Tab-separated table of C-alpha atoms and ligand atoms in Angstrom:
chain	number	residue	atom	x	y	z
A	77	MET	CA	-11.606	-45.120	29.622
A	78	THR	CA	-15.015	-44.975	27.958
A	79	ALA	CA	-16.893	-45.649	31.182
A	80	THR	CA	-19.629	-43.121	31.673
A	81	ARG	CA	-19.926	-43.694	35.385
A	82	PRO	CA	-17.084	-43.427	37.887
A	83	VAL	CA	-15.606	-46.764	38.886
A	84	VAL	CA	-15.033	-48.071	42.396
A	85	LEU	CA	-13.159	-51.202	43.236
A	86	SER	CA	-12.239	-52.938	46.444
A	87	GLY	CA	-11.203	-56.326	47.696
A	88	ILE	CA	-10.850	-58.381	50.829
A	89	GLN	CA	-8.383	-61.190	51.390
A	90	PRO	CA	-10.024	-64.561	51.941
A	91	SER	CA	-7.906	-65.177	55.000
A	92	GLY	CA	-9.667	-65.575	58.327
A	93	ARG	CA	-13.432	-65.152	58.569
A	94	LEU	CA	-15.433	-62.031	57.732
A	95	THR	CA	-16.163	-59.894	60.768
A	96	LEU	CA	-18.695	-57.317	61.808
A	97	GLY	CA	-15.912	-54.804	61.099
A	98	ASN	CA	-15.709	-55.931	57.457
A	99	TYR	CA	-19.472	-55.578	57.205
A	100	LEU	CA	-20.076	-52.258	58.976
A	101	GLY	CA	-16.797	-50.633	57.961
A	102	ALA	CA	-16.670	-51.854	54.360
A	103	ILE	CA	-19.248	-54.076	52.652
A	104	LYS	CA	-22.338	-52.256	53.959
A	105	ASN	CA	-20.961	-48.972	52.599
A	106	TRP	CA	-20.195	-50.558	49.221
A	107	VAL	CA	-23.832	-51.512	48.673
A	108	PRO	CA	-25.322	-48.064	47.842
A	109	LEU	CA	-22.405	-47.153	45.549
A	110	SER	CA	-23.829	-49.264	42.729
A	111	ALA	CA	-26.536	-46.620	42.187
A	112	THR	CA	-23.935	-44.115	40.990
A	113	HIS	CA	-20.797	-46.116	40.147
A	114	ASP	CA	-19.627	-49.151	38.229
A	115	CYS	CA	-18.614	-51.399	41.109
A	116	TYR	CA	-16.028	-54.170	41.176
A	117	TYR	CA	-15.607	-56.211	44.340
A	118	MET	CA	-13.028	-58.956	44.532
A	119	LEU	CA	-11.804	-61.756	46.679
A	120	VAL	CA	-8.050	-61.333	46.486
A	121	ASP	CA	-6.945	-64.944	46.604
A	122	LEU	CA	-3.592	-64.186	44.943
A	123	HIS	CA	-2.851	-61.812	47.800
A	124	ALA	CA	-3.986	-64.380	50.391
A	125	ILE	CA	-1.249	-66.870	49.446
A	126	THR	CA	1.489	-64.442	50.489
A	127	VAL	CA	0.825	-66.193	53.799
A	128	ARG	CA	0.490	-70.017	53.778
A	129	GLN	CA	-3.090	-71.175	53.308
A	130	GLU	CA	-4.535	-74.667	53.577
A	131	PRO	CA	-5.985	-75.341	50.062
A	132	ALA	CA	-9.241	-76.985	51.188
A	133	VAL	CA	-9.840	-74.230	53.727
A	134	LEU	CA	-9.075	-71.495	51.201
A	135	ARG	CA	-11.491	-72.940	48.663
A	136	ASP	CA	-14.262	-73.212	51.214
A	137	ARG	CA	-13.617	-69.744	52.508
A	138	CYS	CA	-13.807	-68.185	49.055
A	139	LEU	CA	-17.270	-69.677	48.593
A	140	GLU	CA	-18.231	-68.515	52.083
A	141	PHE	CA	-17.004	-64.988	51.332
A	142	ILE	CA	-18.841	-64.677	48.047
A	143	ALA	CA	-22.066	-65.938	49.653
A	144	LEU	CA	-21.560	-63.391	52.438
A	145	TYR	CA	-20.889	-60.550	49.977
A	146	ILE	CA	-24.253	-61.301	48.398
A	147	ALA	CA	-26.023	-61.869	51.724
A	148	CYS	CA	-24.724	-58.484	52.914
A	149	GLY	CA	-26.513	-56.834	50.016
A	150	LEU	CA	-24.099	-56.883	47.077
A	151	ASP	CA	-26.399	-57.926	44.273
A	152	PRO	CA	-24.418	-59.688	41.494
A	153	ALA	CA	-26.665	-58.036	38.924
A	154	ARG	CA	-25.563	-54.579	40.091
A	155	ASN	CA	-21.940	-55.305	41.053
A	156	VAL	CA	-19.169	-57.263	39.418
A	157	LEU	CA	-18.233	-59.871	42.024
A	158	PHE	CA	-15.209	-61.965	41.205
A	159	VAL	CA	-12.112	-63.808	42.312
A	160	GLN	CA	-8.782	-62.180	41.483
A	161	SER	CA	-7.138	-65.398	40.232
A	162	HIS	CA	-9.863	-65.798	37.566
A	163	VAL	CA	-8.754	-62.666	35.747
A	164	ALA	CA	-5.296	-63.275	34.323
A	165	ALA	CA	-4.668	-59.590	33.644
A	166	HIS	CA	-4.018	-58.964	37.374
A	167	ALA	CA	-0.838	-61.014	37.485
A	168	ARG	CA	0.199	-59.789	34.042
A	169	LEU	CA	-0.143	-56.089	34.854
A	170	ALA	CA	1.562	-56.653	38.208
A	171	TRP	CA	4.640	-57.836	36.293
A	172	VAL	CA	4.725	-54.706	34.189
A	173	LEU	CA	4.249	-52.468	37.227
A	174	ASN	CA	7.068	-54.309	39.029
A	175	CYS	CA	9.372	-52.757	36.488
A	176	TYR	CA	8.080	-49.301	37.419
A	177	THR	CA	8.319	-49.713	41.200
A	178	GLN	CA	11.476	-49.236	43.199
A	179	MET	CA	12.717	-51.698	45.825
A	180	GLY	CA	13.112	-48.739	48.182
A	181	GLU	CA	9.439	-47.854	47.839
A	182	LEU	CA	8.346	-51.375	48.735
A	183	ASN	CA	10.817	-51.523	51.594
A	184	ARG	CA	9.068	-48.599	53.246
A	185	MET	CA	5.637	-50.249	53.338
A	186	THR	CA	4.563	-50.660	56.952
A	187	GLN	CA	2.332	-53.645	56.176
A	188	PHE	CA	5.350	-55.465	54.721
A	189	LYS	CA	7.343	-54.722	57.852
A	190	ASP	CA	4.506	-55.883	60.122
A	191	LYS	CA	3.825	-59.041	58.151
A	192	SER	CA	7.494	-59.975	57.857
A	193	ALA	CA	7.837	-59.595	61.602
A	194	LYS	CA	4.871	-61.983	62.033
A	195	ASN	CA	6.065	-64.521	59.432
A	196	VAL	CA	9.811	-64.669	60.014
A	197	ASP	CA	10.084	-68.132	58.478
A	198	ASN	CA	8.278	-67.146	55.258
A	199	ILE	CA	9.259	-63.665	54.116
A	200	ASN	CA	8.566	-64.471	50.479
A	201	ALA	CA	8.896	-62.234	47.418
A	202	GLY	CA	5.100	-62.143	47.097
A	203	LEU	CA	4.795	-60.524	50.494
A	204	PHE	CA	7.250	-57.840	49.389
A	205	ASP	CA	5.482	-57.411	46.047
A	206	TYR	CA	1.963	-57.383	47.506
A	207	PRO	CA	1.389	-53.624	46.965
A	208	VAL	CA	2.281	-53.876	43.269
A	209	LEU	CA	-0.364	-56.548	42.695
A	210	MET	CA	-2.794	-54.305	44.542
A	211	ALA	CA	-1.860	-51.416	42.245
A	212	ALA	CA	-2.581	-53.681	39.263
A	213	ASP	CA	-5.986	-54.610	40.756
A	214	ILE	CA	-6.949	-50.976	40.922
A	215	LEU	CA	-5.434	-49.610	37.710
A	216	LEU	CA	-6.897	-52.346	35.483
A	217	TYR	CA	-10.405	-50.998	36.010
A	218	ASP	CA	-9.688	-47.256	35.773
A	219	ALA	CA	-10.994	-47.034	39.339
A	220	THR	CA	-11.447	-43.456	40.499
A	221	GLY	CA	-12.341	-44.379	44.074
A	222	VAL	CA	-11.034	-47.185	46.234
A	223	PRO	CA	-12.891	-47.813	49.501
A	224	VAL	CA	-10.278	-49.118	51.923
A	225	GLY	CA	-9.413	-48.964	55.586
A	226	ASP	CA	-6.946	-46.491	56.945
A	227	ASP	CA	-4.278	-49.228	57.044
A	228	GLN	CA	-4.292	-49.380	53.220
A	229	LYS	CA	-3.648	-45.676	52.662
A	230	GLN	CA	0.056	-46.188	52.093
A	231	HIS	CA	-0.632	-48.803	49.400
A	232	LEU	CA	-3.000	-46.396	47.674
A	233	GLU	CA	-0.316	-43.700	47.720
A	234	LEU	CA	2.089	-46.132	46.080
A	235	THR	CA	-0.527	-47.006	43.446
A	236	ARG	CA	-0.916	-43.331	42.636
A	237	ASP	CA	2.859	-42.805	42.427
A	238	VAL	CA	3.332	-45.769	40.094
A	239	ALA	CA	0.398	-44.714	37.885
A	240	ILE	CA	1.729	-41.175	37.593
A	241	ARG	CA	5.237	-42.440	36.866
A	242	PHE	CA	3.962	-44.738	34.120
A	243	ASN	CA	1.770	-41.999	32.653
A	244	ASN	CA	4.726	-39.615	32.570
A	245	ALA	CA	6.881	-42.194	30.837
A	246	HIS	CA	4.347	-43.521	28.335
A	247	GLY	CA	1.217	-41.404	28.171
A	248	SER	CA	0.363	-37.958	27.028
A	249	LYS	CA	-1.543	-35.325	28.996
A	250	GLN	CA	-4.528	-35.823	26.685
A	251	ALA	CA	-4.384	-39.609	26.852
A	252	PRO	CA	-2.896	-40.862	30.118
A	253	VAL	CA	-2.565	-44.639	30.232
A	254	PHE	CA	-3.876	-44.953	33.795
A	255	VAL	CA	-6.537	-43.182	35.798
A	256	VAL	CA	-4.992	-42.022	39.086
A	257	PRO	CA	-7.258	-43.307	41.906
A	258	GLU	CA	-8.295	-41.679	45.170
A	259	PRO	CA	-8.723	-43.561	48.448
A	260	MET	CA	-12.201	-43.512	50.038
A	261	ILE	CA	-11.513	-43.915	53.744
A	262	PRO	CA	-14.424	-44.126	56.194
A	263	PRO	CA	-14.470	-41.346	58.795
A	264	VAL	CA	-13.218	-41.970	62.320
A	265	GLY	CA	-16.143	-43.323	64.318
A	266	ALA	CA	-17.361	-45.387	61.381
A	267	ARG	CA	-14.479	-47.750	62.002
A	268	ILE	CA	-15.084	-50.841	64.081
A	269	MET	CA	-12.343	-51.804	66.500
A	270	GLY	CA	-11.603	-55.031	68.382
A	271	LEU	CA	-13.726	-55.875	71.428
A	272	GLN	CA	-10.707	-56.899	73.493
A	273	GLU	CA	-8.259	-54.429	71.986
A	274	PRO	CA	-10.389	-51.386	71.069
A	275	THR	CA	-7.422	-49.352	69.854
A	276	ALA	CA	-6.783	-51.755	66.938
A	277	LYS	CA	-9.216	-52.519	64.137
A	278	MET	CA	-11.407	-55.602	64.454
A	279	SER	CA	-9.403	-58.034	62.397
A	280	LYS	CA	-10.432	-61.278	60.745
A	281	SER	CA	-7.100	-62.863	61.548
A	282	GLY	CA	-6.896	-61.236	64.969
A	283	PHE	CA	-5.165	-62.587	68.014
A	284	ALA	CA	-8.200	-63.598	70.081
A	285	GLU	CA	-11.440	-65.305	69.099
A	286	THR	CA	-13.299	-62.954	71.470
A	287	ASP	CA	-11.819	-59.812	69.887
A	288	ALA	CA	-13.987	-60.072	66.761
A	289	ILE	CA	-17.635	-60.776	66.050
A	290	TYR	CA	-17.750	-62.995	62.983
A	291	LEU	CA	-20.667	-62.591	60.594
A	292	LEU	CA	-21.605	-66.225	61.052
A	293	ASP	CA	-21.366	-66.255	64.857
A	294	PRO	CA	-24.539	-67.634	66.488
A	295	PRO	CA	-26.531	-65.169	68.660
A	296	ASP	CA	-25.381	-66.561	72.017
A	297	SER	CA	-21.759	-66.220	71.068
A	298	ILE	CA	-22.319	-62.631	69.857
A	299	THR	CA	-23.955	-61.761	73.162
A	300	ARG	CA	-21.164	-63.381	75.143
A	301	LYS	CA	-18.452	-61.525	73.222
A	302	VAL	CA	-20.168	-58.141	73.576
A	303	LYS	CA	-20.696	-58.674	77.320
A	304	ARG	CA	-16.987	-59.412	77.716
A	305	ALA	CA	-15.897	-56.421	75.665
A	306	VAL	CA	-13.227	-54.289	77.286
A	307	THR	CA	-14.546	-50.958	78.634
A	308	ASP	CA	-13.278	-48.955	81.594
A	309	LEU	CA	-14.155	-48.647	85.238
A	310	GLY	CA	-16.489	-45.664	84.933
A	311	THR	CA	-20.154	-45.407	84.036
A	312	GLU	CA	-19.934	-42.465	81.702
A	313	VAL	CA	-21.104	-43.060	78.143
A	314	ARG	CA	-19.524	-40.641	75.708
A	315	PHE	CA	-17.623	-40.824	72.444
A	316	ASP	CA	-13.976	-40.314	73.325
A	317	LEU	CA	-11.484	-42.421	71.380
A	318	LYS	CA	-8.560	-41.468	73.592
A	319	GLU	CA	-10.004	-41.883	77.073
A	320	LYS	CA	-12.767	-44.382	76.312
A	321	PRO	CA	-11.896	-46.450	73.246
A	322	GLY	CA	-13.972	-49.460	74.359
A	323	VAL	CA	-17.148	-47.488	75.102
A	324	SER	CA	-16.680	-45.441	71.922
A	325	ASN	CA	-16.413	-48.638	69.910
A	326	LEU	CA	-19.646	-49.987	71.413
A	327	MET	CA	-21.296	-46.681	70.496
A	328	SER	CA	-19.998	-46.971	66.933
A	329	ILE	CA	-21.364	-50.496	66.640
A	330	LEU	CA	-24.772	-49.509	68.016
A	331	SER	CA	-24.968	-46.475	65.785
A	332	ALA	CA	-23.889	-48.376	62.657
A	333	THR	CA	-26.325	-51.244	63.254
A	334	THR	CA	-29.402	-49.227	64.262
A	335	GLY	CA	-28.789	-45.760	62.822
A	336	GLU	CA	-29.151	-44.211	66.278
A	337	SER	CA	-27.130	-41.003	66.729
A	338	PHE	CA	-24.326	-40.715	69.296
A	339	ASP	CA	-26.306	-37.996	71.103
A	340	SER	CA	-29.289	-40.237	71.532
A	341	ILE	CA	-27.104	-43.134	72.719
A	342	VAL	CA	-25.485	-40.878	75.311
A	343	GLU	CA	-28.870	-39.672	76.494
A	344	ARG	CA	-30.228	-43.197	76.896
A	345	PHE	CA	-27.259	-44.868	78.538
A	346	ASN	CA	-25.105	-42.299	80.311
A	347	GLY	CA	-24.569	-42.959	83.994
A	348	GLN	CA	-26.343	-46.308	83.920
A	349	GLY	CA	-23.267	-48.529	83.927
A	350	TYR	CA	-22.124	-50.310	80.840
A	351	GLY	CA	-24.279	-53.424	81.240
A	352	LYS	CA	-27.325	-51.823	79.643
A	353	LEU	CA	-25.315	-50.421	76.771
A	354	LYS	CA	-23.746	-53.821	76.146
A	355	ALA	CA	-27.121	-55.560	76.215
A	356	ALA	CA	-28.455	-53.079	73.646
A	357	VAL	CA	-25.376	-53.534	71.455
A	358	ALA	CA	-25.640	-57.327	71.612
A	359	ASP	CA	-29.337	-57.242	70.647
A	360	ALA	CA	-28.679	-54.790	67.829
A	361	VAL	CA	-25.881	-56.904	66.363
A	362	VAL	CA	-27.921	-60.118	66.610
A	363	GLU	CA	-30.866	-58.419	64.857
A	364	CYS	CA	-28.636	-56.902	62.208
A	365	LEU	CA	-26.967	-60.223	61.388
A	366	LYS	CA	-30.105	-62.366	61.500
A	367	PRO	CA	-31.236	-61.654	57.915
A	368	VAL	CA	-27.640	-61.822	56.641
A	369	GLN	CA	-27.163	-65.257	58.205
A	370	ALA	CA	-30.483	-66.545	56.883
A	371	HIS	CA	-29.746	-65.367	53.348
A	372	TYR	CA	-26.224	-66.771	53.617
A	373	ALA	CA	-27.474	-70.247	54.522
A	374	GLU	CA	-29.645	-70.308	51.408
A	375	LEU	CA	-26.881	-69.065	49.115
A	376	ARG	CA	-24.168	-71.318	50.522
A	377	ALA	CA	-26.327	-74.397	49.944
A	378	ASP	CA	-26.221	-73.716	46.203
A	379	GLU	CA	-22.528	-74.057	45.423
A	380	ALA	CA	-23.111	-74.316	41.677
A	381	GLY	CA	-25.038	-71.045	41.838
A	382	LEU	CA	-22.140	-69.316	43.609
A	383	ILE	CA	-19.642	-70.618	41.079
A	384	ALA	CA	-21.879	-69.352	38.268
A	385	VAL	CA	-21.871	-65.880	39.875
A	386	LEU	CA	-18.068	-65.944	40.012
A	387	ARG	CA	-17.748	-67.085	36.394
A	388	ASP	CA	-20.047	-64.325	35.232
A	389	GLY	CA	-18.152	-61.782	37.352
A	390	ALA	CA	-14.801	-62.933	35.951
A	391	ARG	CA	-16.110	-62.654	32.408
A	392	ARG	CA	-17.340	-59.101	32.949
A	393	ALA	CA	-14.163	-58.088	34.801
A	394	SER	CA	-11.908	-59.623	32.145
A	395	THR	CA	-13.496	-57.580	29.374
A	396	VAL	CA	-12.442	-54.363	31.098
A	397	ALA	CA	-9.131	-55.630	32.487
A	398	ASP	CA	-7.947	-57.159	29.202
A	399	ALA	CA	-8.607	-53.914	27.342
A	400	THR	CA	-6.517	-51.985	29.878
A	401	LEU	CA	-3.715	-54.525	29.668
A	402	GLN	CA	-3.647	-54.197	25.871
A	403	ARG	CA	-3.508	-50.410	26.217
A	404	VAL	CA	-0.513	-50.797	28.556
A	405	HIS	CA	1.212	-53.270	26.251
A	406	ALA	CA	0.688	-50.934	23.305
A	407	ALA	CA	2.183	-48.044	25.290
A	408	LEU	CA	5.227	-50.224	26.041
A	409	GLY	CA	5.704	-51.132	22.375
A	410	PHE	CA	4.719	-54.797	22.756
A	411	ILE	CA	3.412	-56.340	19.529
A	412	PRO	CA	-0.401	-56.558	19.708
A	413	GLU	CA	-1.712	-60.065	20.492
B	605	LIG	N1	-4.674	-55.050	50.579
B	605	LIG	C1	-6.082	-54.969	50.854
B	605	LIG	C2	-6.309	-55.295	52.321
B	605	LIG	O1	-5.561	-56.049	52.897
B	605	LIG	C3	-6.876	-55.906	49.976
B	605	LIG	C4	-6.787	-55.518	48.536
B	605	LIG	C5	-6.107	-56.166	47.550
B	605	LIG	C6	-7.416	-54.402	47.951
B	605	LIG	N2	-6.305	-55.537	46.358
B	605	LIG	C7	-7.091	-54.453	46.561
B	605	LIG	C8	-8.231	-53.389	48.438
B	605	LIG	C9	-7.548	-53.480	45.689
B	605	LIG	C10	-8.690	-52.424	47.556
B	605	LIG	C11	-8.343	-52.469	46.186
B	605	LIG	O2	-7.266	-54.813	52.886
């Protein structure tokens, strides 16, 4: 609570591989925040095991993710980069918050419903409890802003409800126990959708390999995927999410990778057929990912260096998280450790 700068925190599950959507819709927008905020960015490995993971793959992927976070511009000197399981306070606060969350509230979560439908043979208690652990992630750091996708809005609402409930039970107006966070959701048009299914977000565990561009895809595969992207039968280039979700998505990608405005894109490509637009998008994505991939290769080769970054991040995160946990325990009447 003594932080002088506002705090932002976000996390991505190390399940699947990071996509262009994760980069343009999330990580790239996290980078400039460190100028004005204390920034905490996690790999949420505890969340990832709500769905079965292969241990060797998970370990490798966590190292890949952290190298990609850095390669995408998150400097470990300016951001606290860490793995959720390294900071014990997450699981400990989640337990406390479990006792302040109603079964009915968790039952209403759409992500739980979706994921249970997809994992009928493993509807575990962790999957049900997932939003409470997420609330703990956020509340431990007194985060004021949480950059997340639209799909996480409901979890943020729950976090706010639980924080307010706990504050009402155990805090005073002058000294609330928790800071109540706000979601930071990117505007429509800044969101990157699937190439094959442009009405759903580009997902790292999506249904088709060709639906997503992965950050480590080689140039020829990027070009192939963009050329096969779903559009429509016309030739008209305009931003229209309802009538032209595929073309609009290509415009979003081009604009996010090059900075070109929608107006200028329309002027250059309208009426020319979609081939030219796709070629420009493919080139722009390849160019945008080239430096990221080169930096990644260097970072990933130094595994000890990556582990040192994570240890340092966990140490810095723990200092803040442990203090919050002690504040919560004190409010509950637990004997100080
Ligand atoms: N549930 C988030 C997602 O699937 C990931 C996440 C876990 C998260 N803990 C968080 C995001 C805390 C923001 C803050 O995208």
